[in-house]
PDB file of C-alpha atoms in Angstrom:
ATOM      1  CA  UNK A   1      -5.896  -7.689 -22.475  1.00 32.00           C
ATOM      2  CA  UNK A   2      -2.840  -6.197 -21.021  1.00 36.00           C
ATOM      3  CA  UNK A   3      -3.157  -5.079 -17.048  1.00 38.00           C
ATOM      4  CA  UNK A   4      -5.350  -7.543 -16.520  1.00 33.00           C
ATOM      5  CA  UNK A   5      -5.433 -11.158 -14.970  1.00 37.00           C
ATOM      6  CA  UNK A   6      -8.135 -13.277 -16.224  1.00 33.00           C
ATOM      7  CA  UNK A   7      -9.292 -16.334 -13.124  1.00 36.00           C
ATOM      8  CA  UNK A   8     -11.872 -18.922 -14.266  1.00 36.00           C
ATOM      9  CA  UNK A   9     -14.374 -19.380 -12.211  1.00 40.00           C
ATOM     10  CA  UNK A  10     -16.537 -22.663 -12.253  1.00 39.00           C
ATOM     11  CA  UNK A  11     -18.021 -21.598 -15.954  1.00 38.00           C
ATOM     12  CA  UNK A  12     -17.435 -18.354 -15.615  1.00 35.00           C
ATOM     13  CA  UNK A  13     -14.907 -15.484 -16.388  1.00 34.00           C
ATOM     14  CA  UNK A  14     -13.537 -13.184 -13.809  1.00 34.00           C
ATOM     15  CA  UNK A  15     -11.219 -10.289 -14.875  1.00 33.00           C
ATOM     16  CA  UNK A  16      -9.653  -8.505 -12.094  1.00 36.00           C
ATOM     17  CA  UNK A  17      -7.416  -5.622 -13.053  1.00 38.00           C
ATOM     18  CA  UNK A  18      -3.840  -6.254 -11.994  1.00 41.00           C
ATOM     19  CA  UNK A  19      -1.238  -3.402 -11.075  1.00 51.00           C
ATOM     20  CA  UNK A  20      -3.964  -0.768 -10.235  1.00 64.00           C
ATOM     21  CA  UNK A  21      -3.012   2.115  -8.809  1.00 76.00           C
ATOM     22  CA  UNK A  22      -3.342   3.450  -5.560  1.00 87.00           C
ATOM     23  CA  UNK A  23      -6.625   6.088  -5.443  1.00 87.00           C
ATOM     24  CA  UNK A  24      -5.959   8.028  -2.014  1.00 88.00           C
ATOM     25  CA  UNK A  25      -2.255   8.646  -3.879  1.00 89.00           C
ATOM     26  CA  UNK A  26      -4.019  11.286  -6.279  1.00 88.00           C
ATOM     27  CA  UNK A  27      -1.355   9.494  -8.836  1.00 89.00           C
ATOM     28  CA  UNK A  28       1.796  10.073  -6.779  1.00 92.00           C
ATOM     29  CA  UNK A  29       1.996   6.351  -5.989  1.00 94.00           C
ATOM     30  CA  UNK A  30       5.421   5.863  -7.060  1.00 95.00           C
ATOM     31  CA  UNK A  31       6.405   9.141  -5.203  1.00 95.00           C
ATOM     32  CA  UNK A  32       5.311   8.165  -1.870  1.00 96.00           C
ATOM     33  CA  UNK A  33       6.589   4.129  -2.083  1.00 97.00           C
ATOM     34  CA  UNK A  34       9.627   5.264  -2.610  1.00 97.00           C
ATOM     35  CA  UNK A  35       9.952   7.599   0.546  1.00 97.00           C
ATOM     36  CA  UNK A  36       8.335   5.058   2.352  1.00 98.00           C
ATOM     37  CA  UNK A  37      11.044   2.594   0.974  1.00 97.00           C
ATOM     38  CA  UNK A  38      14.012   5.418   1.718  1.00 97.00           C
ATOM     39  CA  UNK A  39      12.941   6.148   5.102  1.00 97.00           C
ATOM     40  CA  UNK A  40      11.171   3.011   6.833  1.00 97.00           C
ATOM     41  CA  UNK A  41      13.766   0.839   8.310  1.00 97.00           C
ATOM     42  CA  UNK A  42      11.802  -2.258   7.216  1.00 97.00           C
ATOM     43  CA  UNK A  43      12.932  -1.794   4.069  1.00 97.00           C
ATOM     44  CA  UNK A  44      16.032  -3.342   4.388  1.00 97.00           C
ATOM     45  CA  UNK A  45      14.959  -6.445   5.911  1.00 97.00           C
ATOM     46  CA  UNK A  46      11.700  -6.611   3.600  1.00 97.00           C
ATOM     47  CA  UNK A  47      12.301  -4.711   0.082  1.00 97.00           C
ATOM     48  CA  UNK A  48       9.936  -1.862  -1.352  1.00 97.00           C
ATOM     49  CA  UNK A  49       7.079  -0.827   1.212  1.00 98.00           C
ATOM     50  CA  UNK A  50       3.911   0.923  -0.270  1.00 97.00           C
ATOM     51  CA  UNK A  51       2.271   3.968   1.091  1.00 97.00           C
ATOM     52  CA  UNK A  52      -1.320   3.621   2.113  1.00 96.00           C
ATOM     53  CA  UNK A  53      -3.959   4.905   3.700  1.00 95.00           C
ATOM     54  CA  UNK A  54      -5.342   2.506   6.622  1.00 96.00           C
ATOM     55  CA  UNK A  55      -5.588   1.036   9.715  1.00 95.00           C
ATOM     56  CA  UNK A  56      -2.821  -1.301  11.595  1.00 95.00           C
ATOM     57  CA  UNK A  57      -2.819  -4.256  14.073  1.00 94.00           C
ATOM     58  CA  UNK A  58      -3.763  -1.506  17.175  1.00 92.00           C
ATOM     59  CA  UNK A  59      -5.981   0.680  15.781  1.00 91.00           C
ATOM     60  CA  UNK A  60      -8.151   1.060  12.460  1.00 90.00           C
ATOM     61  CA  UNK A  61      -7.721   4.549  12.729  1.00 93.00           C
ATOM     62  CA  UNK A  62      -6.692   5.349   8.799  1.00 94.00           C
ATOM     63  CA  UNK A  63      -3.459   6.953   9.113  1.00 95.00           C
ATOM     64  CA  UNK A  64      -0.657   6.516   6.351  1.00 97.00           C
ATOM     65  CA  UNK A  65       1.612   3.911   6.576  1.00 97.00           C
ATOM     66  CA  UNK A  66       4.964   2.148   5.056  1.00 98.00           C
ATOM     67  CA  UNK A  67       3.139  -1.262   4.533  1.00 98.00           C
ATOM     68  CA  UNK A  68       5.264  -4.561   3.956  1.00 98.00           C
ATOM     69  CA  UNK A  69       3.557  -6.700   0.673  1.00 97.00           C
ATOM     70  CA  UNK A  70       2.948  -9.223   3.219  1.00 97.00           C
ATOM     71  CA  UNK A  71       0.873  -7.338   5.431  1.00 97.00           C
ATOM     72  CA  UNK A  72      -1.348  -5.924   2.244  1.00 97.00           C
ATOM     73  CA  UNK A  73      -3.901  -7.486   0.539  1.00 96.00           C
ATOM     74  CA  UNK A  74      -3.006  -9.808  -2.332  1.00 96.00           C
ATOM     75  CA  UNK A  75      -3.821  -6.607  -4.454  1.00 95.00           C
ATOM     76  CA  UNK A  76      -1.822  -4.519  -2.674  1.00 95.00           C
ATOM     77  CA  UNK A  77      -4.966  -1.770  -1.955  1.00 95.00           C
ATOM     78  CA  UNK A  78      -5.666  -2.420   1.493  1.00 95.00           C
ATOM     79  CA  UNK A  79      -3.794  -3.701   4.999  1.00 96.00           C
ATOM     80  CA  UNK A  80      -4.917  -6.846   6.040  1.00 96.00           C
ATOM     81  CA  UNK A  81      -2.628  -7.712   8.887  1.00 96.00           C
ATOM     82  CA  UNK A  82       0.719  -7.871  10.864  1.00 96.00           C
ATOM     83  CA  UNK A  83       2.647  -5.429  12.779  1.00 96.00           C
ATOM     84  CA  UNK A  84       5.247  -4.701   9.637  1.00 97.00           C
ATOM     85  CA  UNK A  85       4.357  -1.046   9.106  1.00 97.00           C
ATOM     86  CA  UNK A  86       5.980   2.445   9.361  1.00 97.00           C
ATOM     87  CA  UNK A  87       2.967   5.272  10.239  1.00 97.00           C
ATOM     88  CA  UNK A  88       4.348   7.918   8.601  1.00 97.00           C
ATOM     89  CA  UNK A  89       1.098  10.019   8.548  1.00 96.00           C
ATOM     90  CA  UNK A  90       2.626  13.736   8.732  1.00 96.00           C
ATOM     91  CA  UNK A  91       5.119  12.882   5.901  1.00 95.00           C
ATOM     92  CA  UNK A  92       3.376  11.109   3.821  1.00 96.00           C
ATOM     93  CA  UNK A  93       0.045  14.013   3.806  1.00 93.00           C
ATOM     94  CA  UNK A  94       2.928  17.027   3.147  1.00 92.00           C
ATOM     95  CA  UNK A  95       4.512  14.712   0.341  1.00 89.00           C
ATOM     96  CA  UNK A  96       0.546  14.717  -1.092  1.00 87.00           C
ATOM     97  CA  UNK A  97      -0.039  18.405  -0.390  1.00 87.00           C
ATOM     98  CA  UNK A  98       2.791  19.853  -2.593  1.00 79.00           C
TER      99      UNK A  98
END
């Protein structure tokens, strides 16, 4: 089954879909990690950032944010912790609006 990872579990199966997209992106995923990539200084210190809707290390205020793949979840869906993020709210919500 392509897209998925399967994990055994004790005698059981688990399949987690892999390399699902973003939902609060309304499918311009690719759109937004790039800006965030083009205009978060982080980038060039820790490679392609994703755009996402959620808290940070002061606040869990959602807001969107230029996550690092180390502050994210190992799913990439959801900011776990760390203080390698861009907020980027007012950008990010125009790039969704058009």
């Amino acid at each position: 089954m392509a897209g998925f990872l399967h994990l055994v579990v004790g005698a059981s199966f688990v399949i987690a879909r892999s390399g699902a997209s973003y939902a609060p992106s309304a499918g311009c995923e690719e759109e937004l990690n790039a800006w965030c990539t083009e205009n978060c200084p982080l980038a060039s210190t820790f490679g392609p950032l994703y755009a996402r809707l959620d808290g940070a290390s002061r606040s869990s205020t959602p807001m969107w944010r230029c996550y690092t793949k180390h502050s994210l979840s190992p799913d990439l869906q959801r900011y776990v912790s760390g203080v390698d993020y861009c907020t980027r709210d007012p950008h990010l919500k125009s790039s969704l609006e058009r």
